[in-house]
């Protein structure tokens, strides 16, 4: 998924080594843009032309796991190999006790902040929690005319706002799968997002533009804080050198729970493959310790195997450390406490859609907060009886 042309050389060498070790097996690599991946794989599955190995993420892959599309790997991957991966990360690709994917590379969000804007706003440190961020949003807007941050509420885009509920101690669903977010605490978080928008502290495009717009705003100097992966420091350096000069990394924003998000990329194998053994062998080769470490260093991401993560590259700050080096260490350190905040579950995208659409309605004054959160709860429970 969107790894060409930057990593073409890495994958061509990887594939050549695999083919040399496995005479008779040929690998054809097809790279697909991020935005097109979901529609392409859905079409391929429906047409019974799916690839033998697919790079997805647990969130989307779980939607097809519900339909029994992927090979069940629970007993196909030996337990000693399963144990090489971080336990929480291995669990991210399981649904109802069945493993549907092999973990690959990881990212934990960090906060990238504009030192100059924070200084103008009179803030000595970047906010560490959403409560601090919402408070700082007023100060930043009043002192600089800029926004503190951008978060999208487009239902089909980033789940960051949904994750913020979990980080602030709200359960989204209970053990029976019923809505659990309509509580005093859940309502208070709904209210805080609504007030932020109504008071002009969140860009109006939050209702219409996806997370990439947040990157554009930060690079234009229009927001003070960007929640993203460490790799975006490199992007900012290329696209907006003046902003890069005043940018620094900090730990991921969280709530009183201290929970931090980890995003997982995985490899899944369609049940319809006519090469099940070769497909699994290749998936485990791509994600073994040696290859994960090499890719993590090349792409500035984190590995999902325990041995690769122990490499000093992820814990020792080099002399003359760049912001990218600092971000890598922050990101790797967070991985010890990070988790998939919204685990694989049925209809998870529907849950995000209901909460985001009702948040939007309250922000636009079409519903009260009480009605909005009540409608989201009712919509979820009725659809998942």
Short mmCIF file of C-alpha atoms in Angstrom, two decimals:
data_model
loop_
_atom_site.label_atom_id
_atom_site.label_comp_id
_atom_site.label_asym_id
_atom_site.label_seq_id
_atom_site.Cartn_x
_atom_site.Cartn_y
_atom_site.Cartn_z
CA UNK A 1 0.00 0.00 0.00
CA UNK A 2 1.66 3.17 -1.35
CA UNK A 3 5.29 2.14 -0.94
CA UNK A 4 6.52 2.92 -4.48
CA UNK A 5 8.69 4.62 -5.63
CA UNK A 6 10.39 5.50 -2.34
CA UNK A 7 11.01 1.88 -1.29
CA UNK A 8 11.20 0.21 -4.70
CA UNK A 9 14.86 -0.70 -4.25
CA UNK A 10 14.23 -2.22 -0.78
CA UNK A 11 11.40 -4.44 -2.02
CA UNK A 12 13.12 -5.51 -5.23
CA UNK A 13 16.09 -6.72 -3.16
CA UNK A 14 13.78 -8.37 -0.61
CA UNK A 15 11.89 -10.22 -3.34
CA UNK A 16 15.12 -11.29 -5.05
CA UNK A 17 16.41 -12.80 -1.79
CA UNK A 18 13.12 -14.62 -1.18
CA UNK A 19 13.09 -16.04 -4.72
CA UNK A 20 16.72 -17.16 -4.40
CA UNK A 21 15.86 -18.98 -1.15
CA UNK A 22 12.71 -20.51 -2.67
CA UNK A 23 13.39 -21.74 -6.22
CA UNK A 24 10.20 -22.12 -8.20
CA UNK A 25 8.36 -19.29 -6.42
CA UNK A 26 8.05 -15.98 -8.26
CA UNK A 27 6.69 -12.85 -6.57
CA UNK A 28 4.92 -10.09 -8.48
CA UNK A 29 4.66 -6.87 -6.46
CA UNK A 30 1.74 -4.55 -7.22
CA UNK A 31 1.72 -1.22 -5.39
CA UNK A 32 -1.62 0.54 -4.85
CA UNK A 33 -2.25 4.14 -3.73
CA UNK A 34 -3.66 4.44 -0.20
CA UNK A 35 -6.93 6.03 -1.36
CA UNK A 36 -7.63 3.27 -3.89
CA UNK A 37 -6.73 0.25 -1.77
CA UNK A 38 -10.09 -0.47 -0.16
CA UNK A 39 -12.08 -0.32 -3.39
CA UNK A 40 -9.46 -2.33 -5.30
CA UNK A 41 -9.29 -5.15 -2.77
CA UNK A 42 -13.10 -5.29 -2.43
CA UNK A 43 -13.41 -5.56 -6.21
CA UNK A 44 -10.68 -8.20 -6.41
CA UNK A 45 -12.25 -10.30 -3.65
CA UNK A 46 -15.67 -10.11 -5.30
CA UNK A 47 -14.19 -11.06 -8.69
CA UNK A 48 -12.13 -13.87 -7.10
CA UNK A 49 -8.91 -12.30 -8.42
CA UNK A 50 -7.44 -11.24 -5.06
CA UNK A 51 -3.64 -11.24 -4.67
CA UNK A 52 -2.04 -14.06 -2.64
CA UNK A 53 -0.75 -11.64 0.02
CA UNK A 54 -2.24 -8.22 0.76
CA UNK A 55 -0.87 -5.32 2.81
CA UNK A 56 -3.76 -3.79 4.79
CA UNK A 57 -4.43 -2.64 8.34
CA UNK A 58 -6.43 -4.48 11.03
CA UNK A 59 -9.26 -1.96 10.93
CA UNK A 60 -10.14 -2.49 7.27
CA UNK A 61 -9.03 -6.13 7.16
CA UNK A 62 -11.38 -6.95 10.06
CA UNK A 63 -14.36 -5.78 7.98
CA UNK A 64 -13.57 -8.51 5.47
CA UNK A 65 -12.60 -10.95 8.22
CA UNK A 66 -16.27 -10.74 9.29
CA UNK A 67 -17.12 -12.14 5.85
CA UNK A 68 -14.59 -14.99 6.25
CA UNK A 69 -12.43 -13.73 3.36
CA UNK A 70 -8.98 -14.28 4.92
CA UNK A 71 -7.12 -17.47 5.71
CA UNK A 72 -7.33 -18.33 9.42
CA UNK A 73 -3.70 -18.21 10.59
CA UNK A 74 -4.38 -19.19 14.22
CA UNK A 75 -2.90 -22.68 13.85
CA UNK A 76 -0.91 -22.13 10.66
CA UNK A 77 1.74 -19.89 12.27
CA UNK A 78 3.72 -21.90 14.86
CA UNK A 79 3.45 -20.52 18.40
CA UNK A 80 7.23 -19.89 18.63
CA UNK A 81 6.97 -17.62 15.57
CA UNK A 82 3.83 -15.88 16.91
CA UNK A 83 5.74 -15.10 20.10
CA UNK A 84 8.39 -13.20 18.15
CA UNK A 85 5.85 -10.40 17.61
CA UNK A 86 4.72 -7.87 20.23
CA UNK A 87 1.75 -9.56 21.99
CA UNK A 88 -0.60 -6.54 21.85
CA UNK A 89 0.19 -6.05 18.19
CA UNK A 90 -0.42 -9.71 17.29
CA UNK A 91 -3.83 -9.42 18.99
CA UNK A 92 -4.73 -6.46 16.75
CA UNK A 93 -5.22 -8.84 13.81
CA UNK A 94 -7.59 -11.17 15.60
CA UNK A 95 -11.38 -11.24 15.50
CA UNK A 96 -13.52 -13.56 17.63
CA UNK A 97 -10.46 -15.59 18.59
CA UNK A 98 -9.19 -16.11 15.03
CA UNK A 99 -5.97 -14.59 13.67
CA UNK A 100 -6.51 -13.10 10.21
CA UNK A 101 -3.20 -11.29 9.65
CA UNK A 102 0.52 -11.10 10.41
CA UNK A 103 1.72 -7.78 11.91
CA UNK A 104 4.15 -5.76 9.85
CA UNK A 105 5.28 -2.18 10.47
CA UNK A 106 3.92 0.19 13.12
CA UNK A 107 3.65 3.88 13.83
CA UNK A 108 2.72 5.67 17.01
CA UNK A 109 1.51 9.20 16.56
CA UNK A 110 3.58 12.02 17.96
CA UNK A 111 2.79 15.71 18.30
CA UNK A 112 4.79 17.95 15.97
CA UNK A 113 4.60 21.52 17.19
CA UNK A 114 5.54 24.95 15.89
CA UNK A 115 7.81 26.46 18.57
CA UNK A 116 7.39 29.95 17.17
CA UNK A 117 3.57 29.92 17.32
CA UNK A 118 3.54 28.48 20.84
CA UNK A 119 6.01 31.14 21.96
CA UNK A 120 3.85 33.93 20.45
CA UNK A 121 0.86 32.46 22.30
CA UNK A 122 2.80 32.52 25.59
CA UNK A 123 2.97 28.73 25.95
CA UNK A 124 6.25 27.37 27.32
CA UNK A 125 5.40 23.73 26.55
CA UNK A 126 3.13 22.00 24.03
CA UNK A 127 -0.09 20.61 25.56
CA UNK A 128 0.17 16.95 26.58
CA UNK A 129 -3.54 16.13 26.95
CA UNK A 130 -6.74 16.95 25.09
CA UNK A 131 -7.92 19.01 28.07
CA UNK A 132 -4.74 21.11 27.85
CA UNK A 133 -5.06 21.31 24.06
CA UNK A 134 -8.63 22.59 24.17
CA UNK A 135 -7.60 25.21 26.73
CA UNK A 136 -4.56 26.21 24.66
CA UNK A 137 -6.73 26.50 21.53
CA UNK A 138 -8.30 29.70 22.86
CA UNK A 139 -4.96 31.20 23.87
CA UNK A 140 -3.33 30.38 20.53
CA UNK A 141 -6.25 31.79 18.52
CA UNK A 142 -6.45 35.00 20.55
CA UNK A 143 -2.70 35.69 20.59
CA UNK A 144 -1.73 34.56 17.06
CA UNK A 145 -4.92 34.38 14.98
CA UNK A 146 -3.96 30.80 14.11
CA UNK A 147 -5.57 27.52 15.10
CA UNK A 148 -4.08 25.18 17.68
CA UNK A 149 -4.72 22.08 15.56
CA UNK A 150 -6.93 20.37 12.98
CA UNK A 151 -8.86 17.11 13.45
CA UNK A 152 -11.16 15.73 10.79
CA UNK A 153 -14.76 14.73 11.44
CA UNK A 154 -15.28 13.27 7.99
CA UNK A 155 -16.91 9.89 8.81
CA UNK A 156 -14.84 7.88 6.31
CA UNK A 157 -11.49 9.42 7.26
CA UNK A 158 -9.25 9.29 10.35
CA UNK A 159 -10.45 7.73 13.61
CA UNK A 160 -8.40 10.15 15.72
CA UNK A 161 -11.43 11.91 17.26
CA UNK A 162 -13.03 8.54 18.04
CA UNK A 163 -9.78 7.43 19.68
CA UNK A 164 -9.76 10.60 21.79
CA UNK A 165 -12.88 9.31 23.58
CA UNK A 166 -11.03 6.12 24.56
CA UNK A 167 -7.96 8.08 25.66
CA UNK A 168 -10.19 10.16 27.92
CA UNK A 169 -11.64 7.11 29.62
CA UNK A 170 -14.81 6.44 27.61
CA UNK A 171 -15.72 2.91 26.53
CA UNK A 172 -17.25 2.90 23.06
CA UNK A 173 -19.10 -0.41 23.36
CA UNK A 174 -19.70 -2.83 26.23
CA UNK A 175 -19.03 -6.57 26.40
CA UNK A 176 -22.39 -7.24 24.69
CA UNK A 177 -21.52 -4.93 21.80
CA UNK A 178 -24.01 -2.25 22.92
CA UNK A 179 -23.16 1.47 22.89
CA UNK A 180 -21.35 2.51 26.08
CA UNK A 181 -20.40 6.10 25.25
CA UNK A 182 -23.61 7.86 26.38
CA UNK A 183 -22.34 8.56 29.89
CA UNK A 184 -21.65 11.83 31.74
CA UNK A 185 -18.00 11.57 30.69
CA UNK A 186 -18.89 10.75 27.08
CA UNK A 187 -21.33 13.66 27.00
CA UNK A 188 -18.67 16.02 28.40
CA UNK A 189 -16.27 15.04 25.60
CA UNK A 190 -19.02 15.50 23.00
CA UNK A 191 -19.68 18.92 24.51
CA UNK A 192 -16.02 19.94 24.45
CA UNK A 193 -15.65 19.11 20.72
CA UNK A 194 -18.89 20.94 19.93
CA UNK A 195 -17.87 24.06 21.87
CA UNK A 196 -14.44 24.04 20.25
CA UNK A 197 -16.08 24.21 16.81
CA UNK A 198 -18.83 26.68 17.73
CA UNK A 199 -16.28 29.04 19.32
CA UNK A 200 -14.18 29.09 16.15
CA UNK A 201 -11.28 27.16 17.68
CA UNK A 202 -11.44 24.34 15.13
CA UNK A 203 -11.18 25.07 11.39
CA UNK A 204 -14.57 24.86 9.66
CA UNK A 205 -13.09 22.42 7.13
CA UNK A 206 -12.95 19.82 9.92
CA UNK A 207 -16.44 18.81 8.76
CA UNK A 208 -15.54 18.44 5.08
CA UNK A 209 -11.79 17.78 4.71
CA UNK A 210 -9.79 14.69 5.64
CA UNK A 211 -6.65 14.37 7.75
CA UNK A 212 -4.37 15.37 4.85
CA UNK A 213 -5.81 18.88 5.09
CA UNK A 214 -4.36 19.04 8.61
CA UNK A 215 -0.90 18.39 7.20
CA UNK A 216 -1.38 21.18 4.64
CA UNK A 217 -2.51 23.64 7.31
CA UNK A 218 0.49 22.88 9.51
CA UNK A 219 2.91 23.26 6.59
CA UNK A 220 1.30 26.61 5.78
CA UNK A 221 1.88 27.80 9.36
CA UNK A 222 -1.88 27.96 10.03
CA UNK A 223 -1.88 25.48 12.94
CA UNK A 224 0.47 25.14 15.90
CA UNK A 225 0.31 21.37 16.44
CA UNK A 226 0.10 18.40 14.08
CA UNK A 227 -0.66 14.86 15.24
CA UNK A 228 1.16 12.60 12.82
CA UNK A 229 3.88 10.00 12.43
CA UNK A 230 7.58 10.90 12.83
CA UNK A 231 8.09 10.43 9.09
CA UNK A 232 6.11 13.61 8.44
CA UNK A 233 8.99 15.66 9.85
CA UNK A 234 10.86 14.66 6.69
CA UNK A 235 7.88 15.65 4.54
CA UNK A 236 7.64 19.04 6.27
CA UNK A 237 11.37 19.53 5.71
CA UNK A 238 10.90 18.94 1.98
CA UNK A 239 7.67 20.89 1.52
CA UNK A 240 7.96 23.72 4.05
CA UNK A 241 11.59 24.28 5.12
CA UNK A 242 10.74 27.46 7.06
CA UNK A 243 8.13 25.60 9.14
CA UNK A 244 10.50 22.65 9.59
CA UNK A 245 13.09 24.96 11.16
CA UNK A 246 10.70 25.91 13.97
CA UNK A 247 9.19 22.42 14.40
CA UNK A 248 9.94 19.98 17.22
CA UNK A 249 8.53 16.59 18.25
CA UNK A 250 6.68 15.79 21.49
CA UNK A 251 4.79 12.80 22.90
CA UNK A 252 1.38 11.91 21.53
CA UNK A 253 -1.60 13.79 22.93
CA UNK A 254 -3.65 11.66 25.30
CA UNK A 255 -6.20 11.86 28.11
CA UNK A 256 -6.20 11.02 31.79
CA UNK A 257 -5.87 7.32 30.92
CA UNK A 258 -2.41 7.96 29.44
CA UNK A 259 -3.35 5.60 26.58
CA UNK A 260 -1.49 6.09 23.33
CA UNK A 261 -2.43 4.91 19.88
CA UNK A 262 -0.44 2.58 17.67
CA UNK A 263 -1.29 2.16 13.99
CA UNK A 264 -0.59 -1.31 12.62
CA UNK A 265 0.01 -2.40 9.06
CA UNK A 266 -0.37 -6.11 8.46
CA UNK A 267 -0.27 -8.80 5.78
CA UNK A 268 -3.34 -10.93 5.12
CA UNK A 269 -3.82 -13.96 2.87
CA UNK A 270 -7.12 -14.47 1.02
CA UNK A 271 -8.68 -17.91 1.54
CA UNK A 272 -9.09 -18.19 -2.22
CA UNK A 273 -5.32 -18.22 -2.89
CA UNK A 274 -4.08 -21.24 -4.82
CA UNK A 275 -0.63 -20.76 -3.25
CA UNK A 276 -1.36 -20.90 0.52
CA UNK A 277 2.02 -22.28 1.62
CA UNK A 278 4.07 -19.90 -0.54
CA UNK A 279 1.88 -16.96 0.50
CA UNK A 280 2.37 -17.65 4.21
CA UNK A 281 6.09 -18.25 3.73
CA UNK A 282 6.42 -14.88 1.98
CA UNK A 283 4.33 -13.02 4.61
CA UNK A 284 6.52 -14.40 7.39
CA UNK A 285 9.68 -13.58 5.41
CA UNK A 286 8.65 -9.94 4.88
CA UNK A 287 7.85 -9.58 8.59
CA UNK A 288 10.77 -11.46 10.16
CA UNK A 289 13.17 -9.68 12.54
CA UNK A 290 15.91 -8.97 10.00
CA UNK A 291 13.62 -7.62 7.28
CA UNK A 292 11.46 -5.60 9.66
CA UNK A 293 14.52 -3.92 11.16
CA UNK A 294 15.86 -3.01 7.71
CA UNK A 295 12.50 -1.61 6.58
CA UNK A 296 11.92 0.29 9.83
CA UNK A 297 15.27 2.05 9.38
CA UNK A 298 14.57 2.79 5.71
CA UNK A 299 11.04 4.11 6.27
CA UNK A 300 11.37 5.63 9.76
CA UNK A 301 8.63 3.38 11.13
CA UNK A 302 8.66 0.85 13.99
CA UNK A 303 8.97 -2.94 13.74
CA UNK A 304 6.37 -5.29 15.24
CA UNK A 305 8.85 -7.98 16.30
CA UNK A 306 10.36 -7.87 19.77
CA UNK A 307 13.95 -8.56 18.72
CA UNK A 308 13.99 -5.85 16.04
CA UNK A 309 12.63 -3.31 18.51
CA UNK A 310 15.52 -4.02 20.89
CA UNK A 311 17.98 -2.56 18.38
CA UNK A 312 19.78 0.51 19.84
CA UNK A 313 18.53 2.50 16.83
CA UNK A 314 15.19 2.85 18.64
CA UNK A 315 16.49 3.75 22.09
CA UNK A 316 19.79 5.61 21.83
CA UNK A 317 19.72 9.27 20.80
CA UNK A 318 22.67 9.87 18.46
CA UNK A 319 25.08 12.77 18.87
CA UNK A 320 23.90 15.80 16.89
CA UNK A 321 20.38 14.34 16.92
CA UNK A 322 17.95 15.77 14.38
CA UNK A 323 14.23 16.30 15.16
CA UNK A 324 13.65 13.11 13.14
CA UNK A 325 16.01 11.19 15.45
CA UNK A 326 14.28 12.61 18.52
CA UNK A 327 10.86 11.72 17.08
CA UNK A 328 11.95 8.13 16.46
CA UNK A 329 13.03 7.70 20.09
CA UNK A 330 9.80 9.28 21.40
CA UNK A 331 7.74 7.09 19.09
CA UNK A 332 9.56 3.85 20.03
CA UNK A 333 9.34 4.64 23.74
CA UNK A 334 5.58 5.13 23.41
CA UNK A 335 5.26 1.68 21.88
CA UNK A 336 5.82 0.10 25.30
CA UNK A 337 2.47 1.52 26.47
CA UNK A 338 0.71 1.96 23.14
CA UNK A 339 -2.26 -0.12 22.03
CA UNK A 340 -4.76 -0.33 19.22
CA UNK A 341 -7.33 1.98 20.82
CA UNK A 342 -10.20 0.77 18.65
CA UNK A 343 -9.72 -2.99 18.35
CA UNK A 344 -10.98 -5.07 15.46
CA UNK A 345 -14.73 -5.41 15.87
CA UNK A 346 -17.76 -5.78 13.68
CA UNK A 347 -19.10 -2.64 12.00
CA UNK A 348 -16.43 -0.38 13.52
CA UNK A 349 -16.68 2.06 10.59
CA UNK A 350 -20.42 2.37 11.22
CA UNK A 351 -19.70 3.35 14.82
CA UNK A 352 -17.34 6.11 13.67
CA UNK A 353 -19.89 7.29 11.10
CA UNK A 354 -22.68 7.56 13.69
CA UNK A 355 -20.57 9.45 16.23
CA UNK A 356 -19.01 11.80 13.67
CA UNK A 357 -22.29 12.59 11.91
CA UNK A 358 -23.99 13.37 15.21
CA UNK A 359 -21.04 15.46 16.39
CA UNK A 360 -21.33 17.42 13.14
CA UNK A 361 -25.07 17.94 13.69
CA UNK A 362 -24.42 19.32 17.19
CA UNK A 363 -21.58 21.53 15.92
CA UNK A 364 -23.89 23.02 13.29
CA UNK A 365 -26.63 23.61 15.87
CA UNK A 366 -28.99 21.11 14.26
CA UNK A 367 -29.15 19.01 17.45
CA UNK A 368 -28.42 19.53 21.13
CA UNK A 369 -25.49 17.57 22.56
CA UNK A 370 -27.95 15.37 24.48
CA UNK A 371 -29.91 14.58 21.34
CA UNK A 372 -26.79 14.01 19.24
CA UNK A 373 -25.18 11.52 21.61
CA UNK A 374 -28.55 9.84 22.20
CA UNK A 375 -29.13 9.46 18.46
CA UNK A 376 -25.64 7.99 17.99
CA UNK A 377 -26.33 5.49 20.79
CA UNK A 378 -29.75 4.56 19.40
CA UNK A 379 -28.43 4.23 15.84
CA UNK A 380 -25.67 1.85 16.92
CA UNK A 381 -27.86 -0.33 19.13
CA UNK A 382 -30.64 -0.63 16.55
CA UNK A 383 -28.16 -1.58 13.81
CA UNK A 384 -26.41 -4.15 15.99
CA UNK A 385 -29.25 -5.96 17.71
#
